[in-house]
Rosetta silent file (secondary structure, phi, psi, omega in degrees, C-alpha in Angstrom):
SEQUENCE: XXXXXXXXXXXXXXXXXXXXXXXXXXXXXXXXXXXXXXXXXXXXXXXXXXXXXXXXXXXXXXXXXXXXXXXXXXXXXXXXXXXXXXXXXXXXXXXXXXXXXXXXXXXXXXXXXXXXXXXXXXXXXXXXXXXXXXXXXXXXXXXXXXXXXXXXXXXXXXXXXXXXXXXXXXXXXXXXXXXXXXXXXXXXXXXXXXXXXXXXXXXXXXXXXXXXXXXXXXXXXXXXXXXXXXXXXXXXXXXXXXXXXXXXXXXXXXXXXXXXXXXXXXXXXXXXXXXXXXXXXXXXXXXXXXXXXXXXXXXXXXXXXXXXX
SCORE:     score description
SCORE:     0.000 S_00000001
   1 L     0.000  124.679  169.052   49.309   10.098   19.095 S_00000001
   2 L   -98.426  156.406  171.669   46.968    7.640   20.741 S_00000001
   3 L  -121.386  121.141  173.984   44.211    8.349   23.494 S_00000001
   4 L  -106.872  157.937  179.814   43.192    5.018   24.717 S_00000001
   5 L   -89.719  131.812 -159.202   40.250    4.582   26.921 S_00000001
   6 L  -130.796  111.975  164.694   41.398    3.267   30.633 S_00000001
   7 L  -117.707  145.866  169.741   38.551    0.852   32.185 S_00000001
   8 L   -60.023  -48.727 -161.959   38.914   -2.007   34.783 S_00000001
   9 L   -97.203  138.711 -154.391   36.980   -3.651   32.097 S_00000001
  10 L   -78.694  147.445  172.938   38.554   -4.382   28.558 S_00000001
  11 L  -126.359  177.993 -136.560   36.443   -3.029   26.113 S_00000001
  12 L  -104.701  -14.281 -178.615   35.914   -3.743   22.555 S_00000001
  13 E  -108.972  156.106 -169.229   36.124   -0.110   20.948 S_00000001
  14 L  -143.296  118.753 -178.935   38.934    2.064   21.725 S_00000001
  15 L   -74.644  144.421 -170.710   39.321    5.896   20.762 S_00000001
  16 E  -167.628  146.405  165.068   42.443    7.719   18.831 S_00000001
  17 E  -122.427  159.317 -173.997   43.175   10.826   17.185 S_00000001
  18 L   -85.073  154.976  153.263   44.627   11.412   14.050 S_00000001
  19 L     0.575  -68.062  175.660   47.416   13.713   13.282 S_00000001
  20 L   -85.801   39.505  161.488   44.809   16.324   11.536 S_00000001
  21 L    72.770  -20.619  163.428   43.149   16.061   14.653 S_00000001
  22 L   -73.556  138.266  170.473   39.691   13.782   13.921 S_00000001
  23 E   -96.035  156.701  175.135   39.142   11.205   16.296 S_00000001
  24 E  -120.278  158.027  162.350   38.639    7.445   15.055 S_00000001
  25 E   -94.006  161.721  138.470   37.284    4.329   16.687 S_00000001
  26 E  -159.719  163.378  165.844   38.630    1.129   16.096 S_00000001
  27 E   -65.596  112.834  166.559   37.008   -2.630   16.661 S_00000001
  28 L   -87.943    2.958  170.240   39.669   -4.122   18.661 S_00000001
  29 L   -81.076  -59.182 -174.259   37.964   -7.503   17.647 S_00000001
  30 L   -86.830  -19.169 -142.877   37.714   -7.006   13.731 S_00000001
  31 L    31.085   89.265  150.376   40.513   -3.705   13.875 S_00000001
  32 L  -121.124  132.961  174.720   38.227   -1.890   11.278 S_00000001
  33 E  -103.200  148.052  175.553   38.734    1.726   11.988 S_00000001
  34 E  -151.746  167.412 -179.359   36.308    4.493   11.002 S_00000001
  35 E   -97.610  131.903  152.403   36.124    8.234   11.499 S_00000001
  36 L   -83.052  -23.228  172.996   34.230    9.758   14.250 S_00000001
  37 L    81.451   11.143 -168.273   33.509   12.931   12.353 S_00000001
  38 L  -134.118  148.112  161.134   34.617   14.719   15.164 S_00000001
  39 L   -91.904  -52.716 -153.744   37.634   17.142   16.816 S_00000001
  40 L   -71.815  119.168  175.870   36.015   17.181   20.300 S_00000001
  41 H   -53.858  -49.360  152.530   37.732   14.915   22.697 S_00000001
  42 H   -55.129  -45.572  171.092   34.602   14.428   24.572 S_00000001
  43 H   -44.003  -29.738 -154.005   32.218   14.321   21.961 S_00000001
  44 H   -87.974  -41.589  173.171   34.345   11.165   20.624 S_00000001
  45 H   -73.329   -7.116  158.549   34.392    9.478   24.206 S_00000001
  46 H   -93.640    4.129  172.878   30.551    9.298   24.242 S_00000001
  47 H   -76.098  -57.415 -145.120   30.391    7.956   21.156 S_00000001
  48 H   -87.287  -58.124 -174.344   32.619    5.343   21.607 S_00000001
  49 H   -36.426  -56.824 -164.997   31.496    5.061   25.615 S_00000001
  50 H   -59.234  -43.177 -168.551   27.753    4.088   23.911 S_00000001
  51 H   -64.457  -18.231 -157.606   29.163    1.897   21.188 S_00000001
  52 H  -107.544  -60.685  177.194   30.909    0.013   24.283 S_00000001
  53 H   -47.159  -91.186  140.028   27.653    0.004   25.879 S_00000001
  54 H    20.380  -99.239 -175.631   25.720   -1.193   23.457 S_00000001
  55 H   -25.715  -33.502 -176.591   28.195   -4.072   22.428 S_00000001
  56 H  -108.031  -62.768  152.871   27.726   -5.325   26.423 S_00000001
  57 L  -120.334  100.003 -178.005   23.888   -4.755   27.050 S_00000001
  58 H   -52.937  -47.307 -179.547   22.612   -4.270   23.874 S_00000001
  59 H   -81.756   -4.082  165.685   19.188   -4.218   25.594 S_00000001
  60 H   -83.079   -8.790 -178.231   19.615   -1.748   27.961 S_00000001
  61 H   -90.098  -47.950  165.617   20.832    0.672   25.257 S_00000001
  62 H   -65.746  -71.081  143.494   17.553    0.141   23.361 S_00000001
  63 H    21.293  -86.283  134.584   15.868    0.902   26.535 S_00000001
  64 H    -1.254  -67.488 -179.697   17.943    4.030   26.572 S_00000001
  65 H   -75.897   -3.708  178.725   17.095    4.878   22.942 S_00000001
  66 H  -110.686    0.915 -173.455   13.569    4.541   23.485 S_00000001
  67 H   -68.181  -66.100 -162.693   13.617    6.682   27.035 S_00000001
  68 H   -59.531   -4.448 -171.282   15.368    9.615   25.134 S_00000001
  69 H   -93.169   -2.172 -179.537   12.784    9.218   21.769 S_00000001
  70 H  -114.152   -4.465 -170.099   10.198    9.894   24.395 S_00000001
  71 H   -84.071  -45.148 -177.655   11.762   12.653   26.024 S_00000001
  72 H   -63.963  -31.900 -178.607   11.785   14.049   22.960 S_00000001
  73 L  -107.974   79.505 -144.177    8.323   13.274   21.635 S_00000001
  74 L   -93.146   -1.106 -159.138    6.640   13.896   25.145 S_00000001
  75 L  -105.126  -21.146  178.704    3.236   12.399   23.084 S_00000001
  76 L   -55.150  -47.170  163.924    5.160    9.177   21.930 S_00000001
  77 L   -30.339  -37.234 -103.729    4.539    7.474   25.571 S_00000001
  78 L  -165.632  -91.659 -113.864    0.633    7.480   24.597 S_00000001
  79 L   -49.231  123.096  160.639    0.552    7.202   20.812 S_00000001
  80 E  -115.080 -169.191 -171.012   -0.526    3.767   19.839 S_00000001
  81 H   -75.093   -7.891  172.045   -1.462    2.298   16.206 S_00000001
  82 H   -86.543  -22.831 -164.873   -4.698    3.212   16.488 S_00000001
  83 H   -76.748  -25.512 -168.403   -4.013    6.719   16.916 S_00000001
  84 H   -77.158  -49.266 -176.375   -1.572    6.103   13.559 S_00000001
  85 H   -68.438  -51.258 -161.911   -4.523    4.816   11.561 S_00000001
  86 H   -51.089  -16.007 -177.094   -7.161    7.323   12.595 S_00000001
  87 H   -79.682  -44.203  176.607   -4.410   10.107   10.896 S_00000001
  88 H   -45.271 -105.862  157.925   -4.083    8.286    7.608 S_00000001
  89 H    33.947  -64.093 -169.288   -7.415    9.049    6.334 S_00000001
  90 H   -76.384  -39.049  135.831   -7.545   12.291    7.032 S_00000001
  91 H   -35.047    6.054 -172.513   -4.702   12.888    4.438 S_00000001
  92 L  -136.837  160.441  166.130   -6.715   11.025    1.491 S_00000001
  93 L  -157.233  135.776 -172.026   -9.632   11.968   -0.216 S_00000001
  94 L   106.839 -145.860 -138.530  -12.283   10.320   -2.200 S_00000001
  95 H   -95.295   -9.275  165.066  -12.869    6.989   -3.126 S_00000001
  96 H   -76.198 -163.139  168.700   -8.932    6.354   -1.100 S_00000001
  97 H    68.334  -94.598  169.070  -10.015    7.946    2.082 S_00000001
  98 H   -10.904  -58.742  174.531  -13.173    5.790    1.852 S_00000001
  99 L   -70.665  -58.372  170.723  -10.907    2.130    1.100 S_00000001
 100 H   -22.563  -78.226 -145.543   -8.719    3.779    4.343 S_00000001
 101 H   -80.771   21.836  124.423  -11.584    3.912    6.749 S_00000001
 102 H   -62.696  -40.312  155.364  -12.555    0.425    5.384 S_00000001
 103 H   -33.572  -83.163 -158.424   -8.893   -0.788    5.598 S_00000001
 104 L   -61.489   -2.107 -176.992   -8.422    0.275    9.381 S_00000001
 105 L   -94.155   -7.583 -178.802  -11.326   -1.577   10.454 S_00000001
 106 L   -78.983  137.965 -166.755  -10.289   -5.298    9.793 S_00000001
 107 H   -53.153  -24.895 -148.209  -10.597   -7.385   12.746 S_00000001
 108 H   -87.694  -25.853  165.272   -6.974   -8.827   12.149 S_00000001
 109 H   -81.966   -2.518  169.185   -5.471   -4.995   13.759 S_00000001
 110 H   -72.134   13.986  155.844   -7.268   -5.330   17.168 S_00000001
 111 H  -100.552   25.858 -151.856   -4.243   -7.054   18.570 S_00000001
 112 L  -141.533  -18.533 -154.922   -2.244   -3.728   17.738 S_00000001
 113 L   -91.370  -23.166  156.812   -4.452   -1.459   18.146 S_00000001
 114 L  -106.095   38.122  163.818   -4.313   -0.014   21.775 S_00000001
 115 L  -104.350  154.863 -134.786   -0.470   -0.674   21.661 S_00000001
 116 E   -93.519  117.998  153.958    2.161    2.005   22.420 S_00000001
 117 H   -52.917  -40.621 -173.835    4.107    2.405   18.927 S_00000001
 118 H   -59.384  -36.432 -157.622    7.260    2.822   20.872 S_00000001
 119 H  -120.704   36.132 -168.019    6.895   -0.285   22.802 S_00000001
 120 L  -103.791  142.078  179.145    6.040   -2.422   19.455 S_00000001
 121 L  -125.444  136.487  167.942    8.077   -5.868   18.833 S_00000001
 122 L   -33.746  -44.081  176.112    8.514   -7.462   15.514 S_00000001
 123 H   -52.592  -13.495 -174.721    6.752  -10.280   17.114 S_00000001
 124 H   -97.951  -13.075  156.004    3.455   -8.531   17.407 S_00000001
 125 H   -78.702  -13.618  178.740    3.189   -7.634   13.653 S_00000001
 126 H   -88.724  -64.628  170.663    4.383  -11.149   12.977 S_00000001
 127 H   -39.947  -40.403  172.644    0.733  -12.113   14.927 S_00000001
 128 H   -46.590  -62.528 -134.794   -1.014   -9.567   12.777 S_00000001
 129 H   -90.177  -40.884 -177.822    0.453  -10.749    9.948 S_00000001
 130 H   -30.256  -72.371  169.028    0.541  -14.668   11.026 S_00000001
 131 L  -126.018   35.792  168.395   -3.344  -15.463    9.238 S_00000001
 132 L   -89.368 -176.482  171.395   -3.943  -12.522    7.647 S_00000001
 133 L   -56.065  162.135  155.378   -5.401  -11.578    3.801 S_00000001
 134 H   -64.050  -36.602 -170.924   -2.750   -9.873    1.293 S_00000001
 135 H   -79.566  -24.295  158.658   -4.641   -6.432    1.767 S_00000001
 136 H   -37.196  -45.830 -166.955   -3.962   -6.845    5.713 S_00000001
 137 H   -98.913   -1.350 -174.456   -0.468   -7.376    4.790 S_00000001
 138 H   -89.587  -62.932 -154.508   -0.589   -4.658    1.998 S_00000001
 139 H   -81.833  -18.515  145.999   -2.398   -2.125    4.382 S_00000001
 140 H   -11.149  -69.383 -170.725    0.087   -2.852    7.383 S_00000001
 141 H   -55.566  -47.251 -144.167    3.365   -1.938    5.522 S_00000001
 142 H   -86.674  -72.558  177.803    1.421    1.432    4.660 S_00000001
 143 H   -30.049  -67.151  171.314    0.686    2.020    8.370 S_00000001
 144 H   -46.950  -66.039 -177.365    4.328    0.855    9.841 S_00000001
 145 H   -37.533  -62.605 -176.918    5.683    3.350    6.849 S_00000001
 146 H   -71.042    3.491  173.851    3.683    6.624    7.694 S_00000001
 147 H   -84.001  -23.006 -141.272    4.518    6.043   11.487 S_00000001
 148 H   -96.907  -55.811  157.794    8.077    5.818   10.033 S_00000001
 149 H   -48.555  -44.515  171.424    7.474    8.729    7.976 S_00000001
 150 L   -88.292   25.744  163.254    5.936   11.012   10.753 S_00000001
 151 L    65.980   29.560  158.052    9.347   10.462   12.910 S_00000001
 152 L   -73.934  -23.166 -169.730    7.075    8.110   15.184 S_00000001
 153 L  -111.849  151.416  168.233    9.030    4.543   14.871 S_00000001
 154 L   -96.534  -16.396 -174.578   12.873    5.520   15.943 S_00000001
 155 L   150.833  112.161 -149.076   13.405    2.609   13.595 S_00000001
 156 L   -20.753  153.410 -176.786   11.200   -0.245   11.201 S_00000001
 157 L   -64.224  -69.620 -171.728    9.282   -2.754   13.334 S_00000001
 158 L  -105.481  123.578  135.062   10.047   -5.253   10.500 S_00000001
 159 L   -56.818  138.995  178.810   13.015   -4.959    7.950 S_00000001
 160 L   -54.529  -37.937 -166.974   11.673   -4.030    4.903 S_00000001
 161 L   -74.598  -51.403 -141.916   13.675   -7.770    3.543 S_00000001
 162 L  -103.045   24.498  168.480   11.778   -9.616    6.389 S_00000001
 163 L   -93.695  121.255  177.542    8.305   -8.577    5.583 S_00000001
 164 L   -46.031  137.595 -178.925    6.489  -11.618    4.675 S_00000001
 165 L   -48.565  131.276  178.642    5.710  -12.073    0.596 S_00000001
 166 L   -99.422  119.689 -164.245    2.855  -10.604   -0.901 S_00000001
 167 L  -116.691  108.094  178.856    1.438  -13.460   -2.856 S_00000001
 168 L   -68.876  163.064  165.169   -1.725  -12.447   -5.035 S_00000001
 169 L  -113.793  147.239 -169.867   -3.757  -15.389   -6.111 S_00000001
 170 L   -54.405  146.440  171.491   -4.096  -15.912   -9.635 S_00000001
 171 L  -116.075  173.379 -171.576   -6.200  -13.755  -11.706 S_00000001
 172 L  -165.027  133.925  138.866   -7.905  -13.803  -15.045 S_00000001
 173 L   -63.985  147.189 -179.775  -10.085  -12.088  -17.794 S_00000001
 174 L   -60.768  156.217  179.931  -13.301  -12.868  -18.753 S_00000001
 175 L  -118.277  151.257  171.647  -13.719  -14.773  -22.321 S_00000001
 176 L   -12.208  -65.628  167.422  -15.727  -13.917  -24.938 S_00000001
 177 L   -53.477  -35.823  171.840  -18.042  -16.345  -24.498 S_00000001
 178 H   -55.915  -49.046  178.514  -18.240  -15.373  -20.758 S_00000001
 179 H  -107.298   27.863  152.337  -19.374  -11.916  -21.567 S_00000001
 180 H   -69.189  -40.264 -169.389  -21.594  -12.950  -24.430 S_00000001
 181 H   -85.718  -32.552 -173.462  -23.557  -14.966  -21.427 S_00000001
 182 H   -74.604  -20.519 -169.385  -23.408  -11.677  -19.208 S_00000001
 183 H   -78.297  -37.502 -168.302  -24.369   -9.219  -21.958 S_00000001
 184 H  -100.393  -10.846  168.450  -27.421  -11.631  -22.816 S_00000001
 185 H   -72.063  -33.078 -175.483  -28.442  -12.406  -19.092 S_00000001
 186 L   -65.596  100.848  153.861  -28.217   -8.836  -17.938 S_00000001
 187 L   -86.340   -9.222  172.424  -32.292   -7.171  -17.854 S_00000001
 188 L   -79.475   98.922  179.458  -31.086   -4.339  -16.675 S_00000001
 189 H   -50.427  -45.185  157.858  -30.838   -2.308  -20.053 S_00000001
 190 H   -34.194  -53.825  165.974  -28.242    0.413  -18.803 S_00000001
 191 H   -55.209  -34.668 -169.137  -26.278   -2.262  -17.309 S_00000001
 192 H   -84.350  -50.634 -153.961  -26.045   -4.259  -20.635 S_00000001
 193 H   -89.522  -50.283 -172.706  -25.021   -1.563  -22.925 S_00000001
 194 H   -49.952  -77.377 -152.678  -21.979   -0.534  -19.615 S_00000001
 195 H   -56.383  -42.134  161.910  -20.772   -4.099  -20.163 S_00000001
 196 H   -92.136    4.438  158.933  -20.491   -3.884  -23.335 S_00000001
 197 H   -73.423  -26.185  157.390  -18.783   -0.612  -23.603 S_00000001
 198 H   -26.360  -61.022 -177.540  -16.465   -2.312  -21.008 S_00000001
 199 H   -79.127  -29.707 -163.629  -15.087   -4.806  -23.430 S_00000001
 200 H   -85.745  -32.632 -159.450  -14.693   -2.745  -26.066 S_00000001
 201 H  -110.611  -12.196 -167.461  -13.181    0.221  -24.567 S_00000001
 202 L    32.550   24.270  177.619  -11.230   -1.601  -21.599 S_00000001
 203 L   -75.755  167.504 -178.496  -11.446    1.019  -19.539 S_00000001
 204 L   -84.078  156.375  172.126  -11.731    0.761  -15.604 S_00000001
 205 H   -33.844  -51.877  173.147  -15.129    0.725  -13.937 S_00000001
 206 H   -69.862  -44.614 -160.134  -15.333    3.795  -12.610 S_00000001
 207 H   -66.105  -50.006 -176.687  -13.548    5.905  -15.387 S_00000001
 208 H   -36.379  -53.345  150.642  -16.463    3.927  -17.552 S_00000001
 209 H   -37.739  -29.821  179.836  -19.393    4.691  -15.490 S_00000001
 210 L  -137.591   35.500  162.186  -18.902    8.057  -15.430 S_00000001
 211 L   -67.848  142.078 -172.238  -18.372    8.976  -18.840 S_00000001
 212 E  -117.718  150.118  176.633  -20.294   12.088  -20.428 S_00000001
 213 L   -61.164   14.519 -177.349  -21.462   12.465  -23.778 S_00000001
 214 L   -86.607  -27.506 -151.203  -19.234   15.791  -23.626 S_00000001
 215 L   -87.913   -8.561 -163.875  -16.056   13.465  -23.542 S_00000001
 216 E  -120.700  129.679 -173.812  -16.578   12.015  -27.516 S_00000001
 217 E  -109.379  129.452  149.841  -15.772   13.849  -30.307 S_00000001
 218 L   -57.121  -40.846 -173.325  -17.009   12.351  -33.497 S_00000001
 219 L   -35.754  -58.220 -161.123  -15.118   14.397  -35.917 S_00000001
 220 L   -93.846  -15.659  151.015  -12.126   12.325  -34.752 S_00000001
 221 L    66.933   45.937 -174.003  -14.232    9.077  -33.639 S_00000001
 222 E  -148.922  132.812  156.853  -12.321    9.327  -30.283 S_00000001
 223 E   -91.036  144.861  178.867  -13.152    9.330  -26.222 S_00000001
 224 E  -140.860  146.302  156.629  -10.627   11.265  -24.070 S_00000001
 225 E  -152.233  163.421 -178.907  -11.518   11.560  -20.505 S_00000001
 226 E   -97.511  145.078 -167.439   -8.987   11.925  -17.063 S_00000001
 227 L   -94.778  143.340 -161.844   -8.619    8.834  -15.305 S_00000001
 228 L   -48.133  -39.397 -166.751  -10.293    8.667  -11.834 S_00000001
 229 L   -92.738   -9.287 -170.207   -6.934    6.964  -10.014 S_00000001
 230 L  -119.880  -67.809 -171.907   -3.998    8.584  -11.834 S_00000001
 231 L   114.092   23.026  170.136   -5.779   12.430  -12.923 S_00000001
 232 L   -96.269 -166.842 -174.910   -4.121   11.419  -16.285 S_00000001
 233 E  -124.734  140.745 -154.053   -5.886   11.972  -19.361 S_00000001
 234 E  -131.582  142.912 -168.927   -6.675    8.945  -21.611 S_00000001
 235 E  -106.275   99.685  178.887   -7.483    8.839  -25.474 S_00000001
 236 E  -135.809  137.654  173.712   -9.345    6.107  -27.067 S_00000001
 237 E  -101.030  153.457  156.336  -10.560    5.548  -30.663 S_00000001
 238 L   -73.115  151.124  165.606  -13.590    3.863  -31.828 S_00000001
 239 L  -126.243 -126.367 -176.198  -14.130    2.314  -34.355 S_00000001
 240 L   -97.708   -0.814  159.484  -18.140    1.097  -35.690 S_00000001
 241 L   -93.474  -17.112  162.337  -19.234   -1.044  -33.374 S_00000001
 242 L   -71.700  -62.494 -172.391  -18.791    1.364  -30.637 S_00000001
 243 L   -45.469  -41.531  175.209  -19.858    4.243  -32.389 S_00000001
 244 H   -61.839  -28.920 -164.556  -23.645    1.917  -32.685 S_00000001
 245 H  -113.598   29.659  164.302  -23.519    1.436  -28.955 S_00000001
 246 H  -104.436  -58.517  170.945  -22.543    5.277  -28.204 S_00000001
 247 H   -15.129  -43.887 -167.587  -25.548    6.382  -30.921 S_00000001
 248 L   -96.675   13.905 -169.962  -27.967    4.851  -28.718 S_00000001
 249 L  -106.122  171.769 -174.588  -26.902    6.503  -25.302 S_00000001
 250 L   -48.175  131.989  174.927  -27.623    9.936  -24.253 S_00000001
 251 L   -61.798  -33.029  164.340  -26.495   13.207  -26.211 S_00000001
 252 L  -134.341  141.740  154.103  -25.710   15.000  -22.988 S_00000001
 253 L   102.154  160.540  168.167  -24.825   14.828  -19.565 S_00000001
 254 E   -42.734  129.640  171.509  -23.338   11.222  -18.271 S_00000001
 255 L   -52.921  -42.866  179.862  -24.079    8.039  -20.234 S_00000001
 256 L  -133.279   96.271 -176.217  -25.073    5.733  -18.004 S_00000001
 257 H   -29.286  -63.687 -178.435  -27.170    8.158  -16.008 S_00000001
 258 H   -93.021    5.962 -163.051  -27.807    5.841  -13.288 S_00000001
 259 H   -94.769  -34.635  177.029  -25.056    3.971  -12.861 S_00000001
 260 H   -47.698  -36.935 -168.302  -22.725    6.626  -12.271 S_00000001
 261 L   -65.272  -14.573 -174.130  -24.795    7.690   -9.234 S_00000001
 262 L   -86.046  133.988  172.431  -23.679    4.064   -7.894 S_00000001
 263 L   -25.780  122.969  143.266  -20.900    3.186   -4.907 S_00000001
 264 H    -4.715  -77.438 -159.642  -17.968    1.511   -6.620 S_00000001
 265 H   -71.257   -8.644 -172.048  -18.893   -1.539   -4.488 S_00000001
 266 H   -70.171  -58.047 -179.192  -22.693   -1.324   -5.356 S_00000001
 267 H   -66.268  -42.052 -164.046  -21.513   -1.838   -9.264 S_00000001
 268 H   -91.755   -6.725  168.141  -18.887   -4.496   -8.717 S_00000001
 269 H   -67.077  -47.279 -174.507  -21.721   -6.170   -5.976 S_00000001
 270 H   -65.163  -39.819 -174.422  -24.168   -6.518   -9.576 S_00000001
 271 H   -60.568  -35.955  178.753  -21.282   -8.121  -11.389 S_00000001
 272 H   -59.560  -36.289  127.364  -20.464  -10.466   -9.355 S_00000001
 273 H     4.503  -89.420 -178.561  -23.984  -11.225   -8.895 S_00000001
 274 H   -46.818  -59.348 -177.259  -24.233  -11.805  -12.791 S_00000001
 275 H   -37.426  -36.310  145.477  -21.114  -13.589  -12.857 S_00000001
 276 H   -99.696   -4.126  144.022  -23.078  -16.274  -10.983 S_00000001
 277 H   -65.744  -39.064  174.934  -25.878  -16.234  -12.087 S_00000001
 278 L   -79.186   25.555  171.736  -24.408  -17.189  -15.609 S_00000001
 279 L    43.950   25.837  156.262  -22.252  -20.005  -13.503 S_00000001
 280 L   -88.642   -1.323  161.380  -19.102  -18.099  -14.202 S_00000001
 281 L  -129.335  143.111  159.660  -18.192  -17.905  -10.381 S_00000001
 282 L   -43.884  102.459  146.773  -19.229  -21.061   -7.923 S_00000001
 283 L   -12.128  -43.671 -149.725  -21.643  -19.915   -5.686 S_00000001
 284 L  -102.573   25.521  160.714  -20.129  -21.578   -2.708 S_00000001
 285 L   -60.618  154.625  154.105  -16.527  -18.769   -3.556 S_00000001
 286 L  -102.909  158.160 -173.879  -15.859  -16.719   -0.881 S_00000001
 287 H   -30.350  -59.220 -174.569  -16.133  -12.869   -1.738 S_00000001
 288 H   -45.588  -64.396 -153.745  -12.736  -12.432   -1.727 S_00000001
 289 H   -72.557  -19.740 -171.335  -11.750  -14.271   -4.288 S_00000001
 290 H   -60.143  -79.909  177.115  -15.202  -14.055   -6.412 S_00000001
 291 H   -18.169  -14.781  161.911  -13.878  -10.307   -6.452 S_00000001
 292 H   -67.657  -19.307  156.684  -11.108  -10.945   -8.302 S_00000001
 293 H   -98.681   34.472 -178.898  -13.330  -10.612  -11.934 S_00000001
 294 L   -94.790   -6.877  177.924  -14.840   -8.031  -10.544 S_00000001
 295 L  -123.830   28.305 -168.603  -11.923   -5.535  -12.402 S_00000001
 296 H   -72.918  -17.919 -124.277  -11.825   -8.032  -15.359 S_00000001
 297 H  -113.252  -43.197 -160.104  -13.558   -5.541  -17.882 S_00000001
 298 H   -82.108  -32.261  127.951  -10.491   -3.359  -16.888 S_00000001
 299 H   -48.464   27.626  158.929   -7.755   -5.814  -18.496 S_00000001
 300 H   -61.562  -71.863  142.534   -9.883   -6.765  -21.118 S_00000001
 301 H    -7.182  -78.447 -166.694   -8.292   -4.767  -23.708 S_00000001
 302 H   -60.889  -52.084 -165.804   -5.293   -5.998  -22.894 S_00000001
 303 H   -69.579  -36.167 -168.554   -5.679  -10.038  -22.342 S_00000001
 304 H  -143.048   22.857 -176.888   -8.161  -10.502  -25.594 S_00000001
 305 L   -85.637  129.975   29.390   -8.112   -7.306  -27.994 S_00000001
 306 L   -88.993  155.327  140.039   -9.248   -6.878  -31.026 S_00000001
 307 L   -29.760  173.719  119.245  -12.695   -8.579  -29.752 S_00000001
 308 L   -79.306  136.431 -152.456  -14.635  -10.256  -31.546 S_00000001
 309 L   -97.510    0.000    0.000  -17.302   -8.325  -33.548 S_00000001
């Protein structure tokens, strides 16, 4: 038995029930039929009333969908992206929490920042996005997501396919020879023996920095320590040219005493430093990219192991 829908005006979906009683739609354009999911005779004619709405002014029906997302959310009317970054933070902790409240501060989100998430157009994230950096376009997605995540967006800004590519610029490890010139330029004695436990051990910067003479067991001629960004715990043997450059460092307590006490960016501000003094970055780089050997020590291992002794 059909129940047709009776309008002056023809419209494009049309309502029916089946036999066992579920109502269907069908496209009177394509005739693709679907299930409404429903027995209630009413229930089925607002569905189908909206999809008929919709279909004729699609923008008053977003309109519509964003009146009732506000009815619902009486705080959505207010919220704008700034109020979405200042939350993000406070979830993190450490040396993330820290890159956050550096993150939310680039110049390139002040055209976003006292605007109503609700009332946000792909076009205005397209402006963000238009001449920014990769971490702009990195820390963006991460924003749009947790508003997406806290039931804030009714639905992405941006399709996830139509987010512009995140294109790294090439990177590279340091060469032997490179940290042969940094190892022998380097007056800072602390510093010089950290670089060269770098290359040897290819560990990251931090996890490096803040090793203690607690973490190396000789018996077994092996460091295990947990690594600062994952908590996981990592295992590395020595073999004798390490063991000579552990011999001379402290018997207790952290290795490189003072270095540990230093910001992340404090330590990768001396390398970079070194890196040009010893002409292996151009003076006239700009930071960003000179920052790209600044986590070379950490791929080291990988890109040129064994060393050369």
């Amino acid at each position: 038995m059909f129940i047709t829908m009776k309008h002056e005006m023809k419209q494009r979906y049309r309502v029916f029930r089946r036999g066992w009683g579920t109502y269907y739609y069908e496209d009177l354009v394509t005739k693709k039929q679907e299930s409404l999911h429903t027995g209630d005779k009413d229930e089925a004619f607002r569905l189908v009333a909206a999809k008929n709405e919709t279909d004729k002014t699609p923008g008053f029906s977003l309109h519509l969908a964003r009146v009732y997302w506000k009815a619902g959310d009486p705080v959505g009317a207010t919220r704008t992206w700034q109020h979405v970054m200042d939350e993000i933070p406070k979830l993190k902790r450490g040396d993330t929490q820290r890159r956050w409240l550096t993150a939310i501060k680039d110049k390139a989100f002040d055209p976003i920042r006292n605007l109503v998430v609700l009332e946000t157009q792909a076009e205005h994230f397209l402006k963000v996005l238009e001449w920014a950096c990769v971490s702009t376009n990195i820390y963006l997605r991460r924003i749009h997501n947790f508003a997406l995540d806290m039931n804030w967006l009714p639905w992405p800004v941006i399709p996830k396919k139509r987010w512009p590519a995140i294109v790294f610029k090439e990177k590279r490890a340091i060469t032997w020879d490179e940290h042969q010139k940094i190892v022998a330029g380097e007056s800072n004695a602390e510093l010089r023996v950290y670089y060269d436990l770098l290359w040897h051990l290819g560990g990251s910067q931090t996890d490096m920095a803040t090793l203690c003479a607690e973490d190396i067991d000789w018996s077994t001629r092996a460091i295990s320590y947990a690594r600062m960004k994952t908590g996981s715990q990592a295992v590395v043997h020595f073999g004798d040219t390490v063991e000579k450059i552990l011999q001379s460092l402290p018997r207790t307590g952290y290795l490189f005493p003072q270095i540990a006490c230093w910001k992340e960016s404090d330590r990768g501000k001396a390398f970079i430093r070194r890196c040009r003094l010893m002409w292996i970055l151009s003076g006239g780089m700009r930071r960003k990219q000179s920052r790209k050997l600044n986590h070379t020590y950490t791929c080291i291992a990988r890109r040129s192991w064994p060393p050369s002794e």
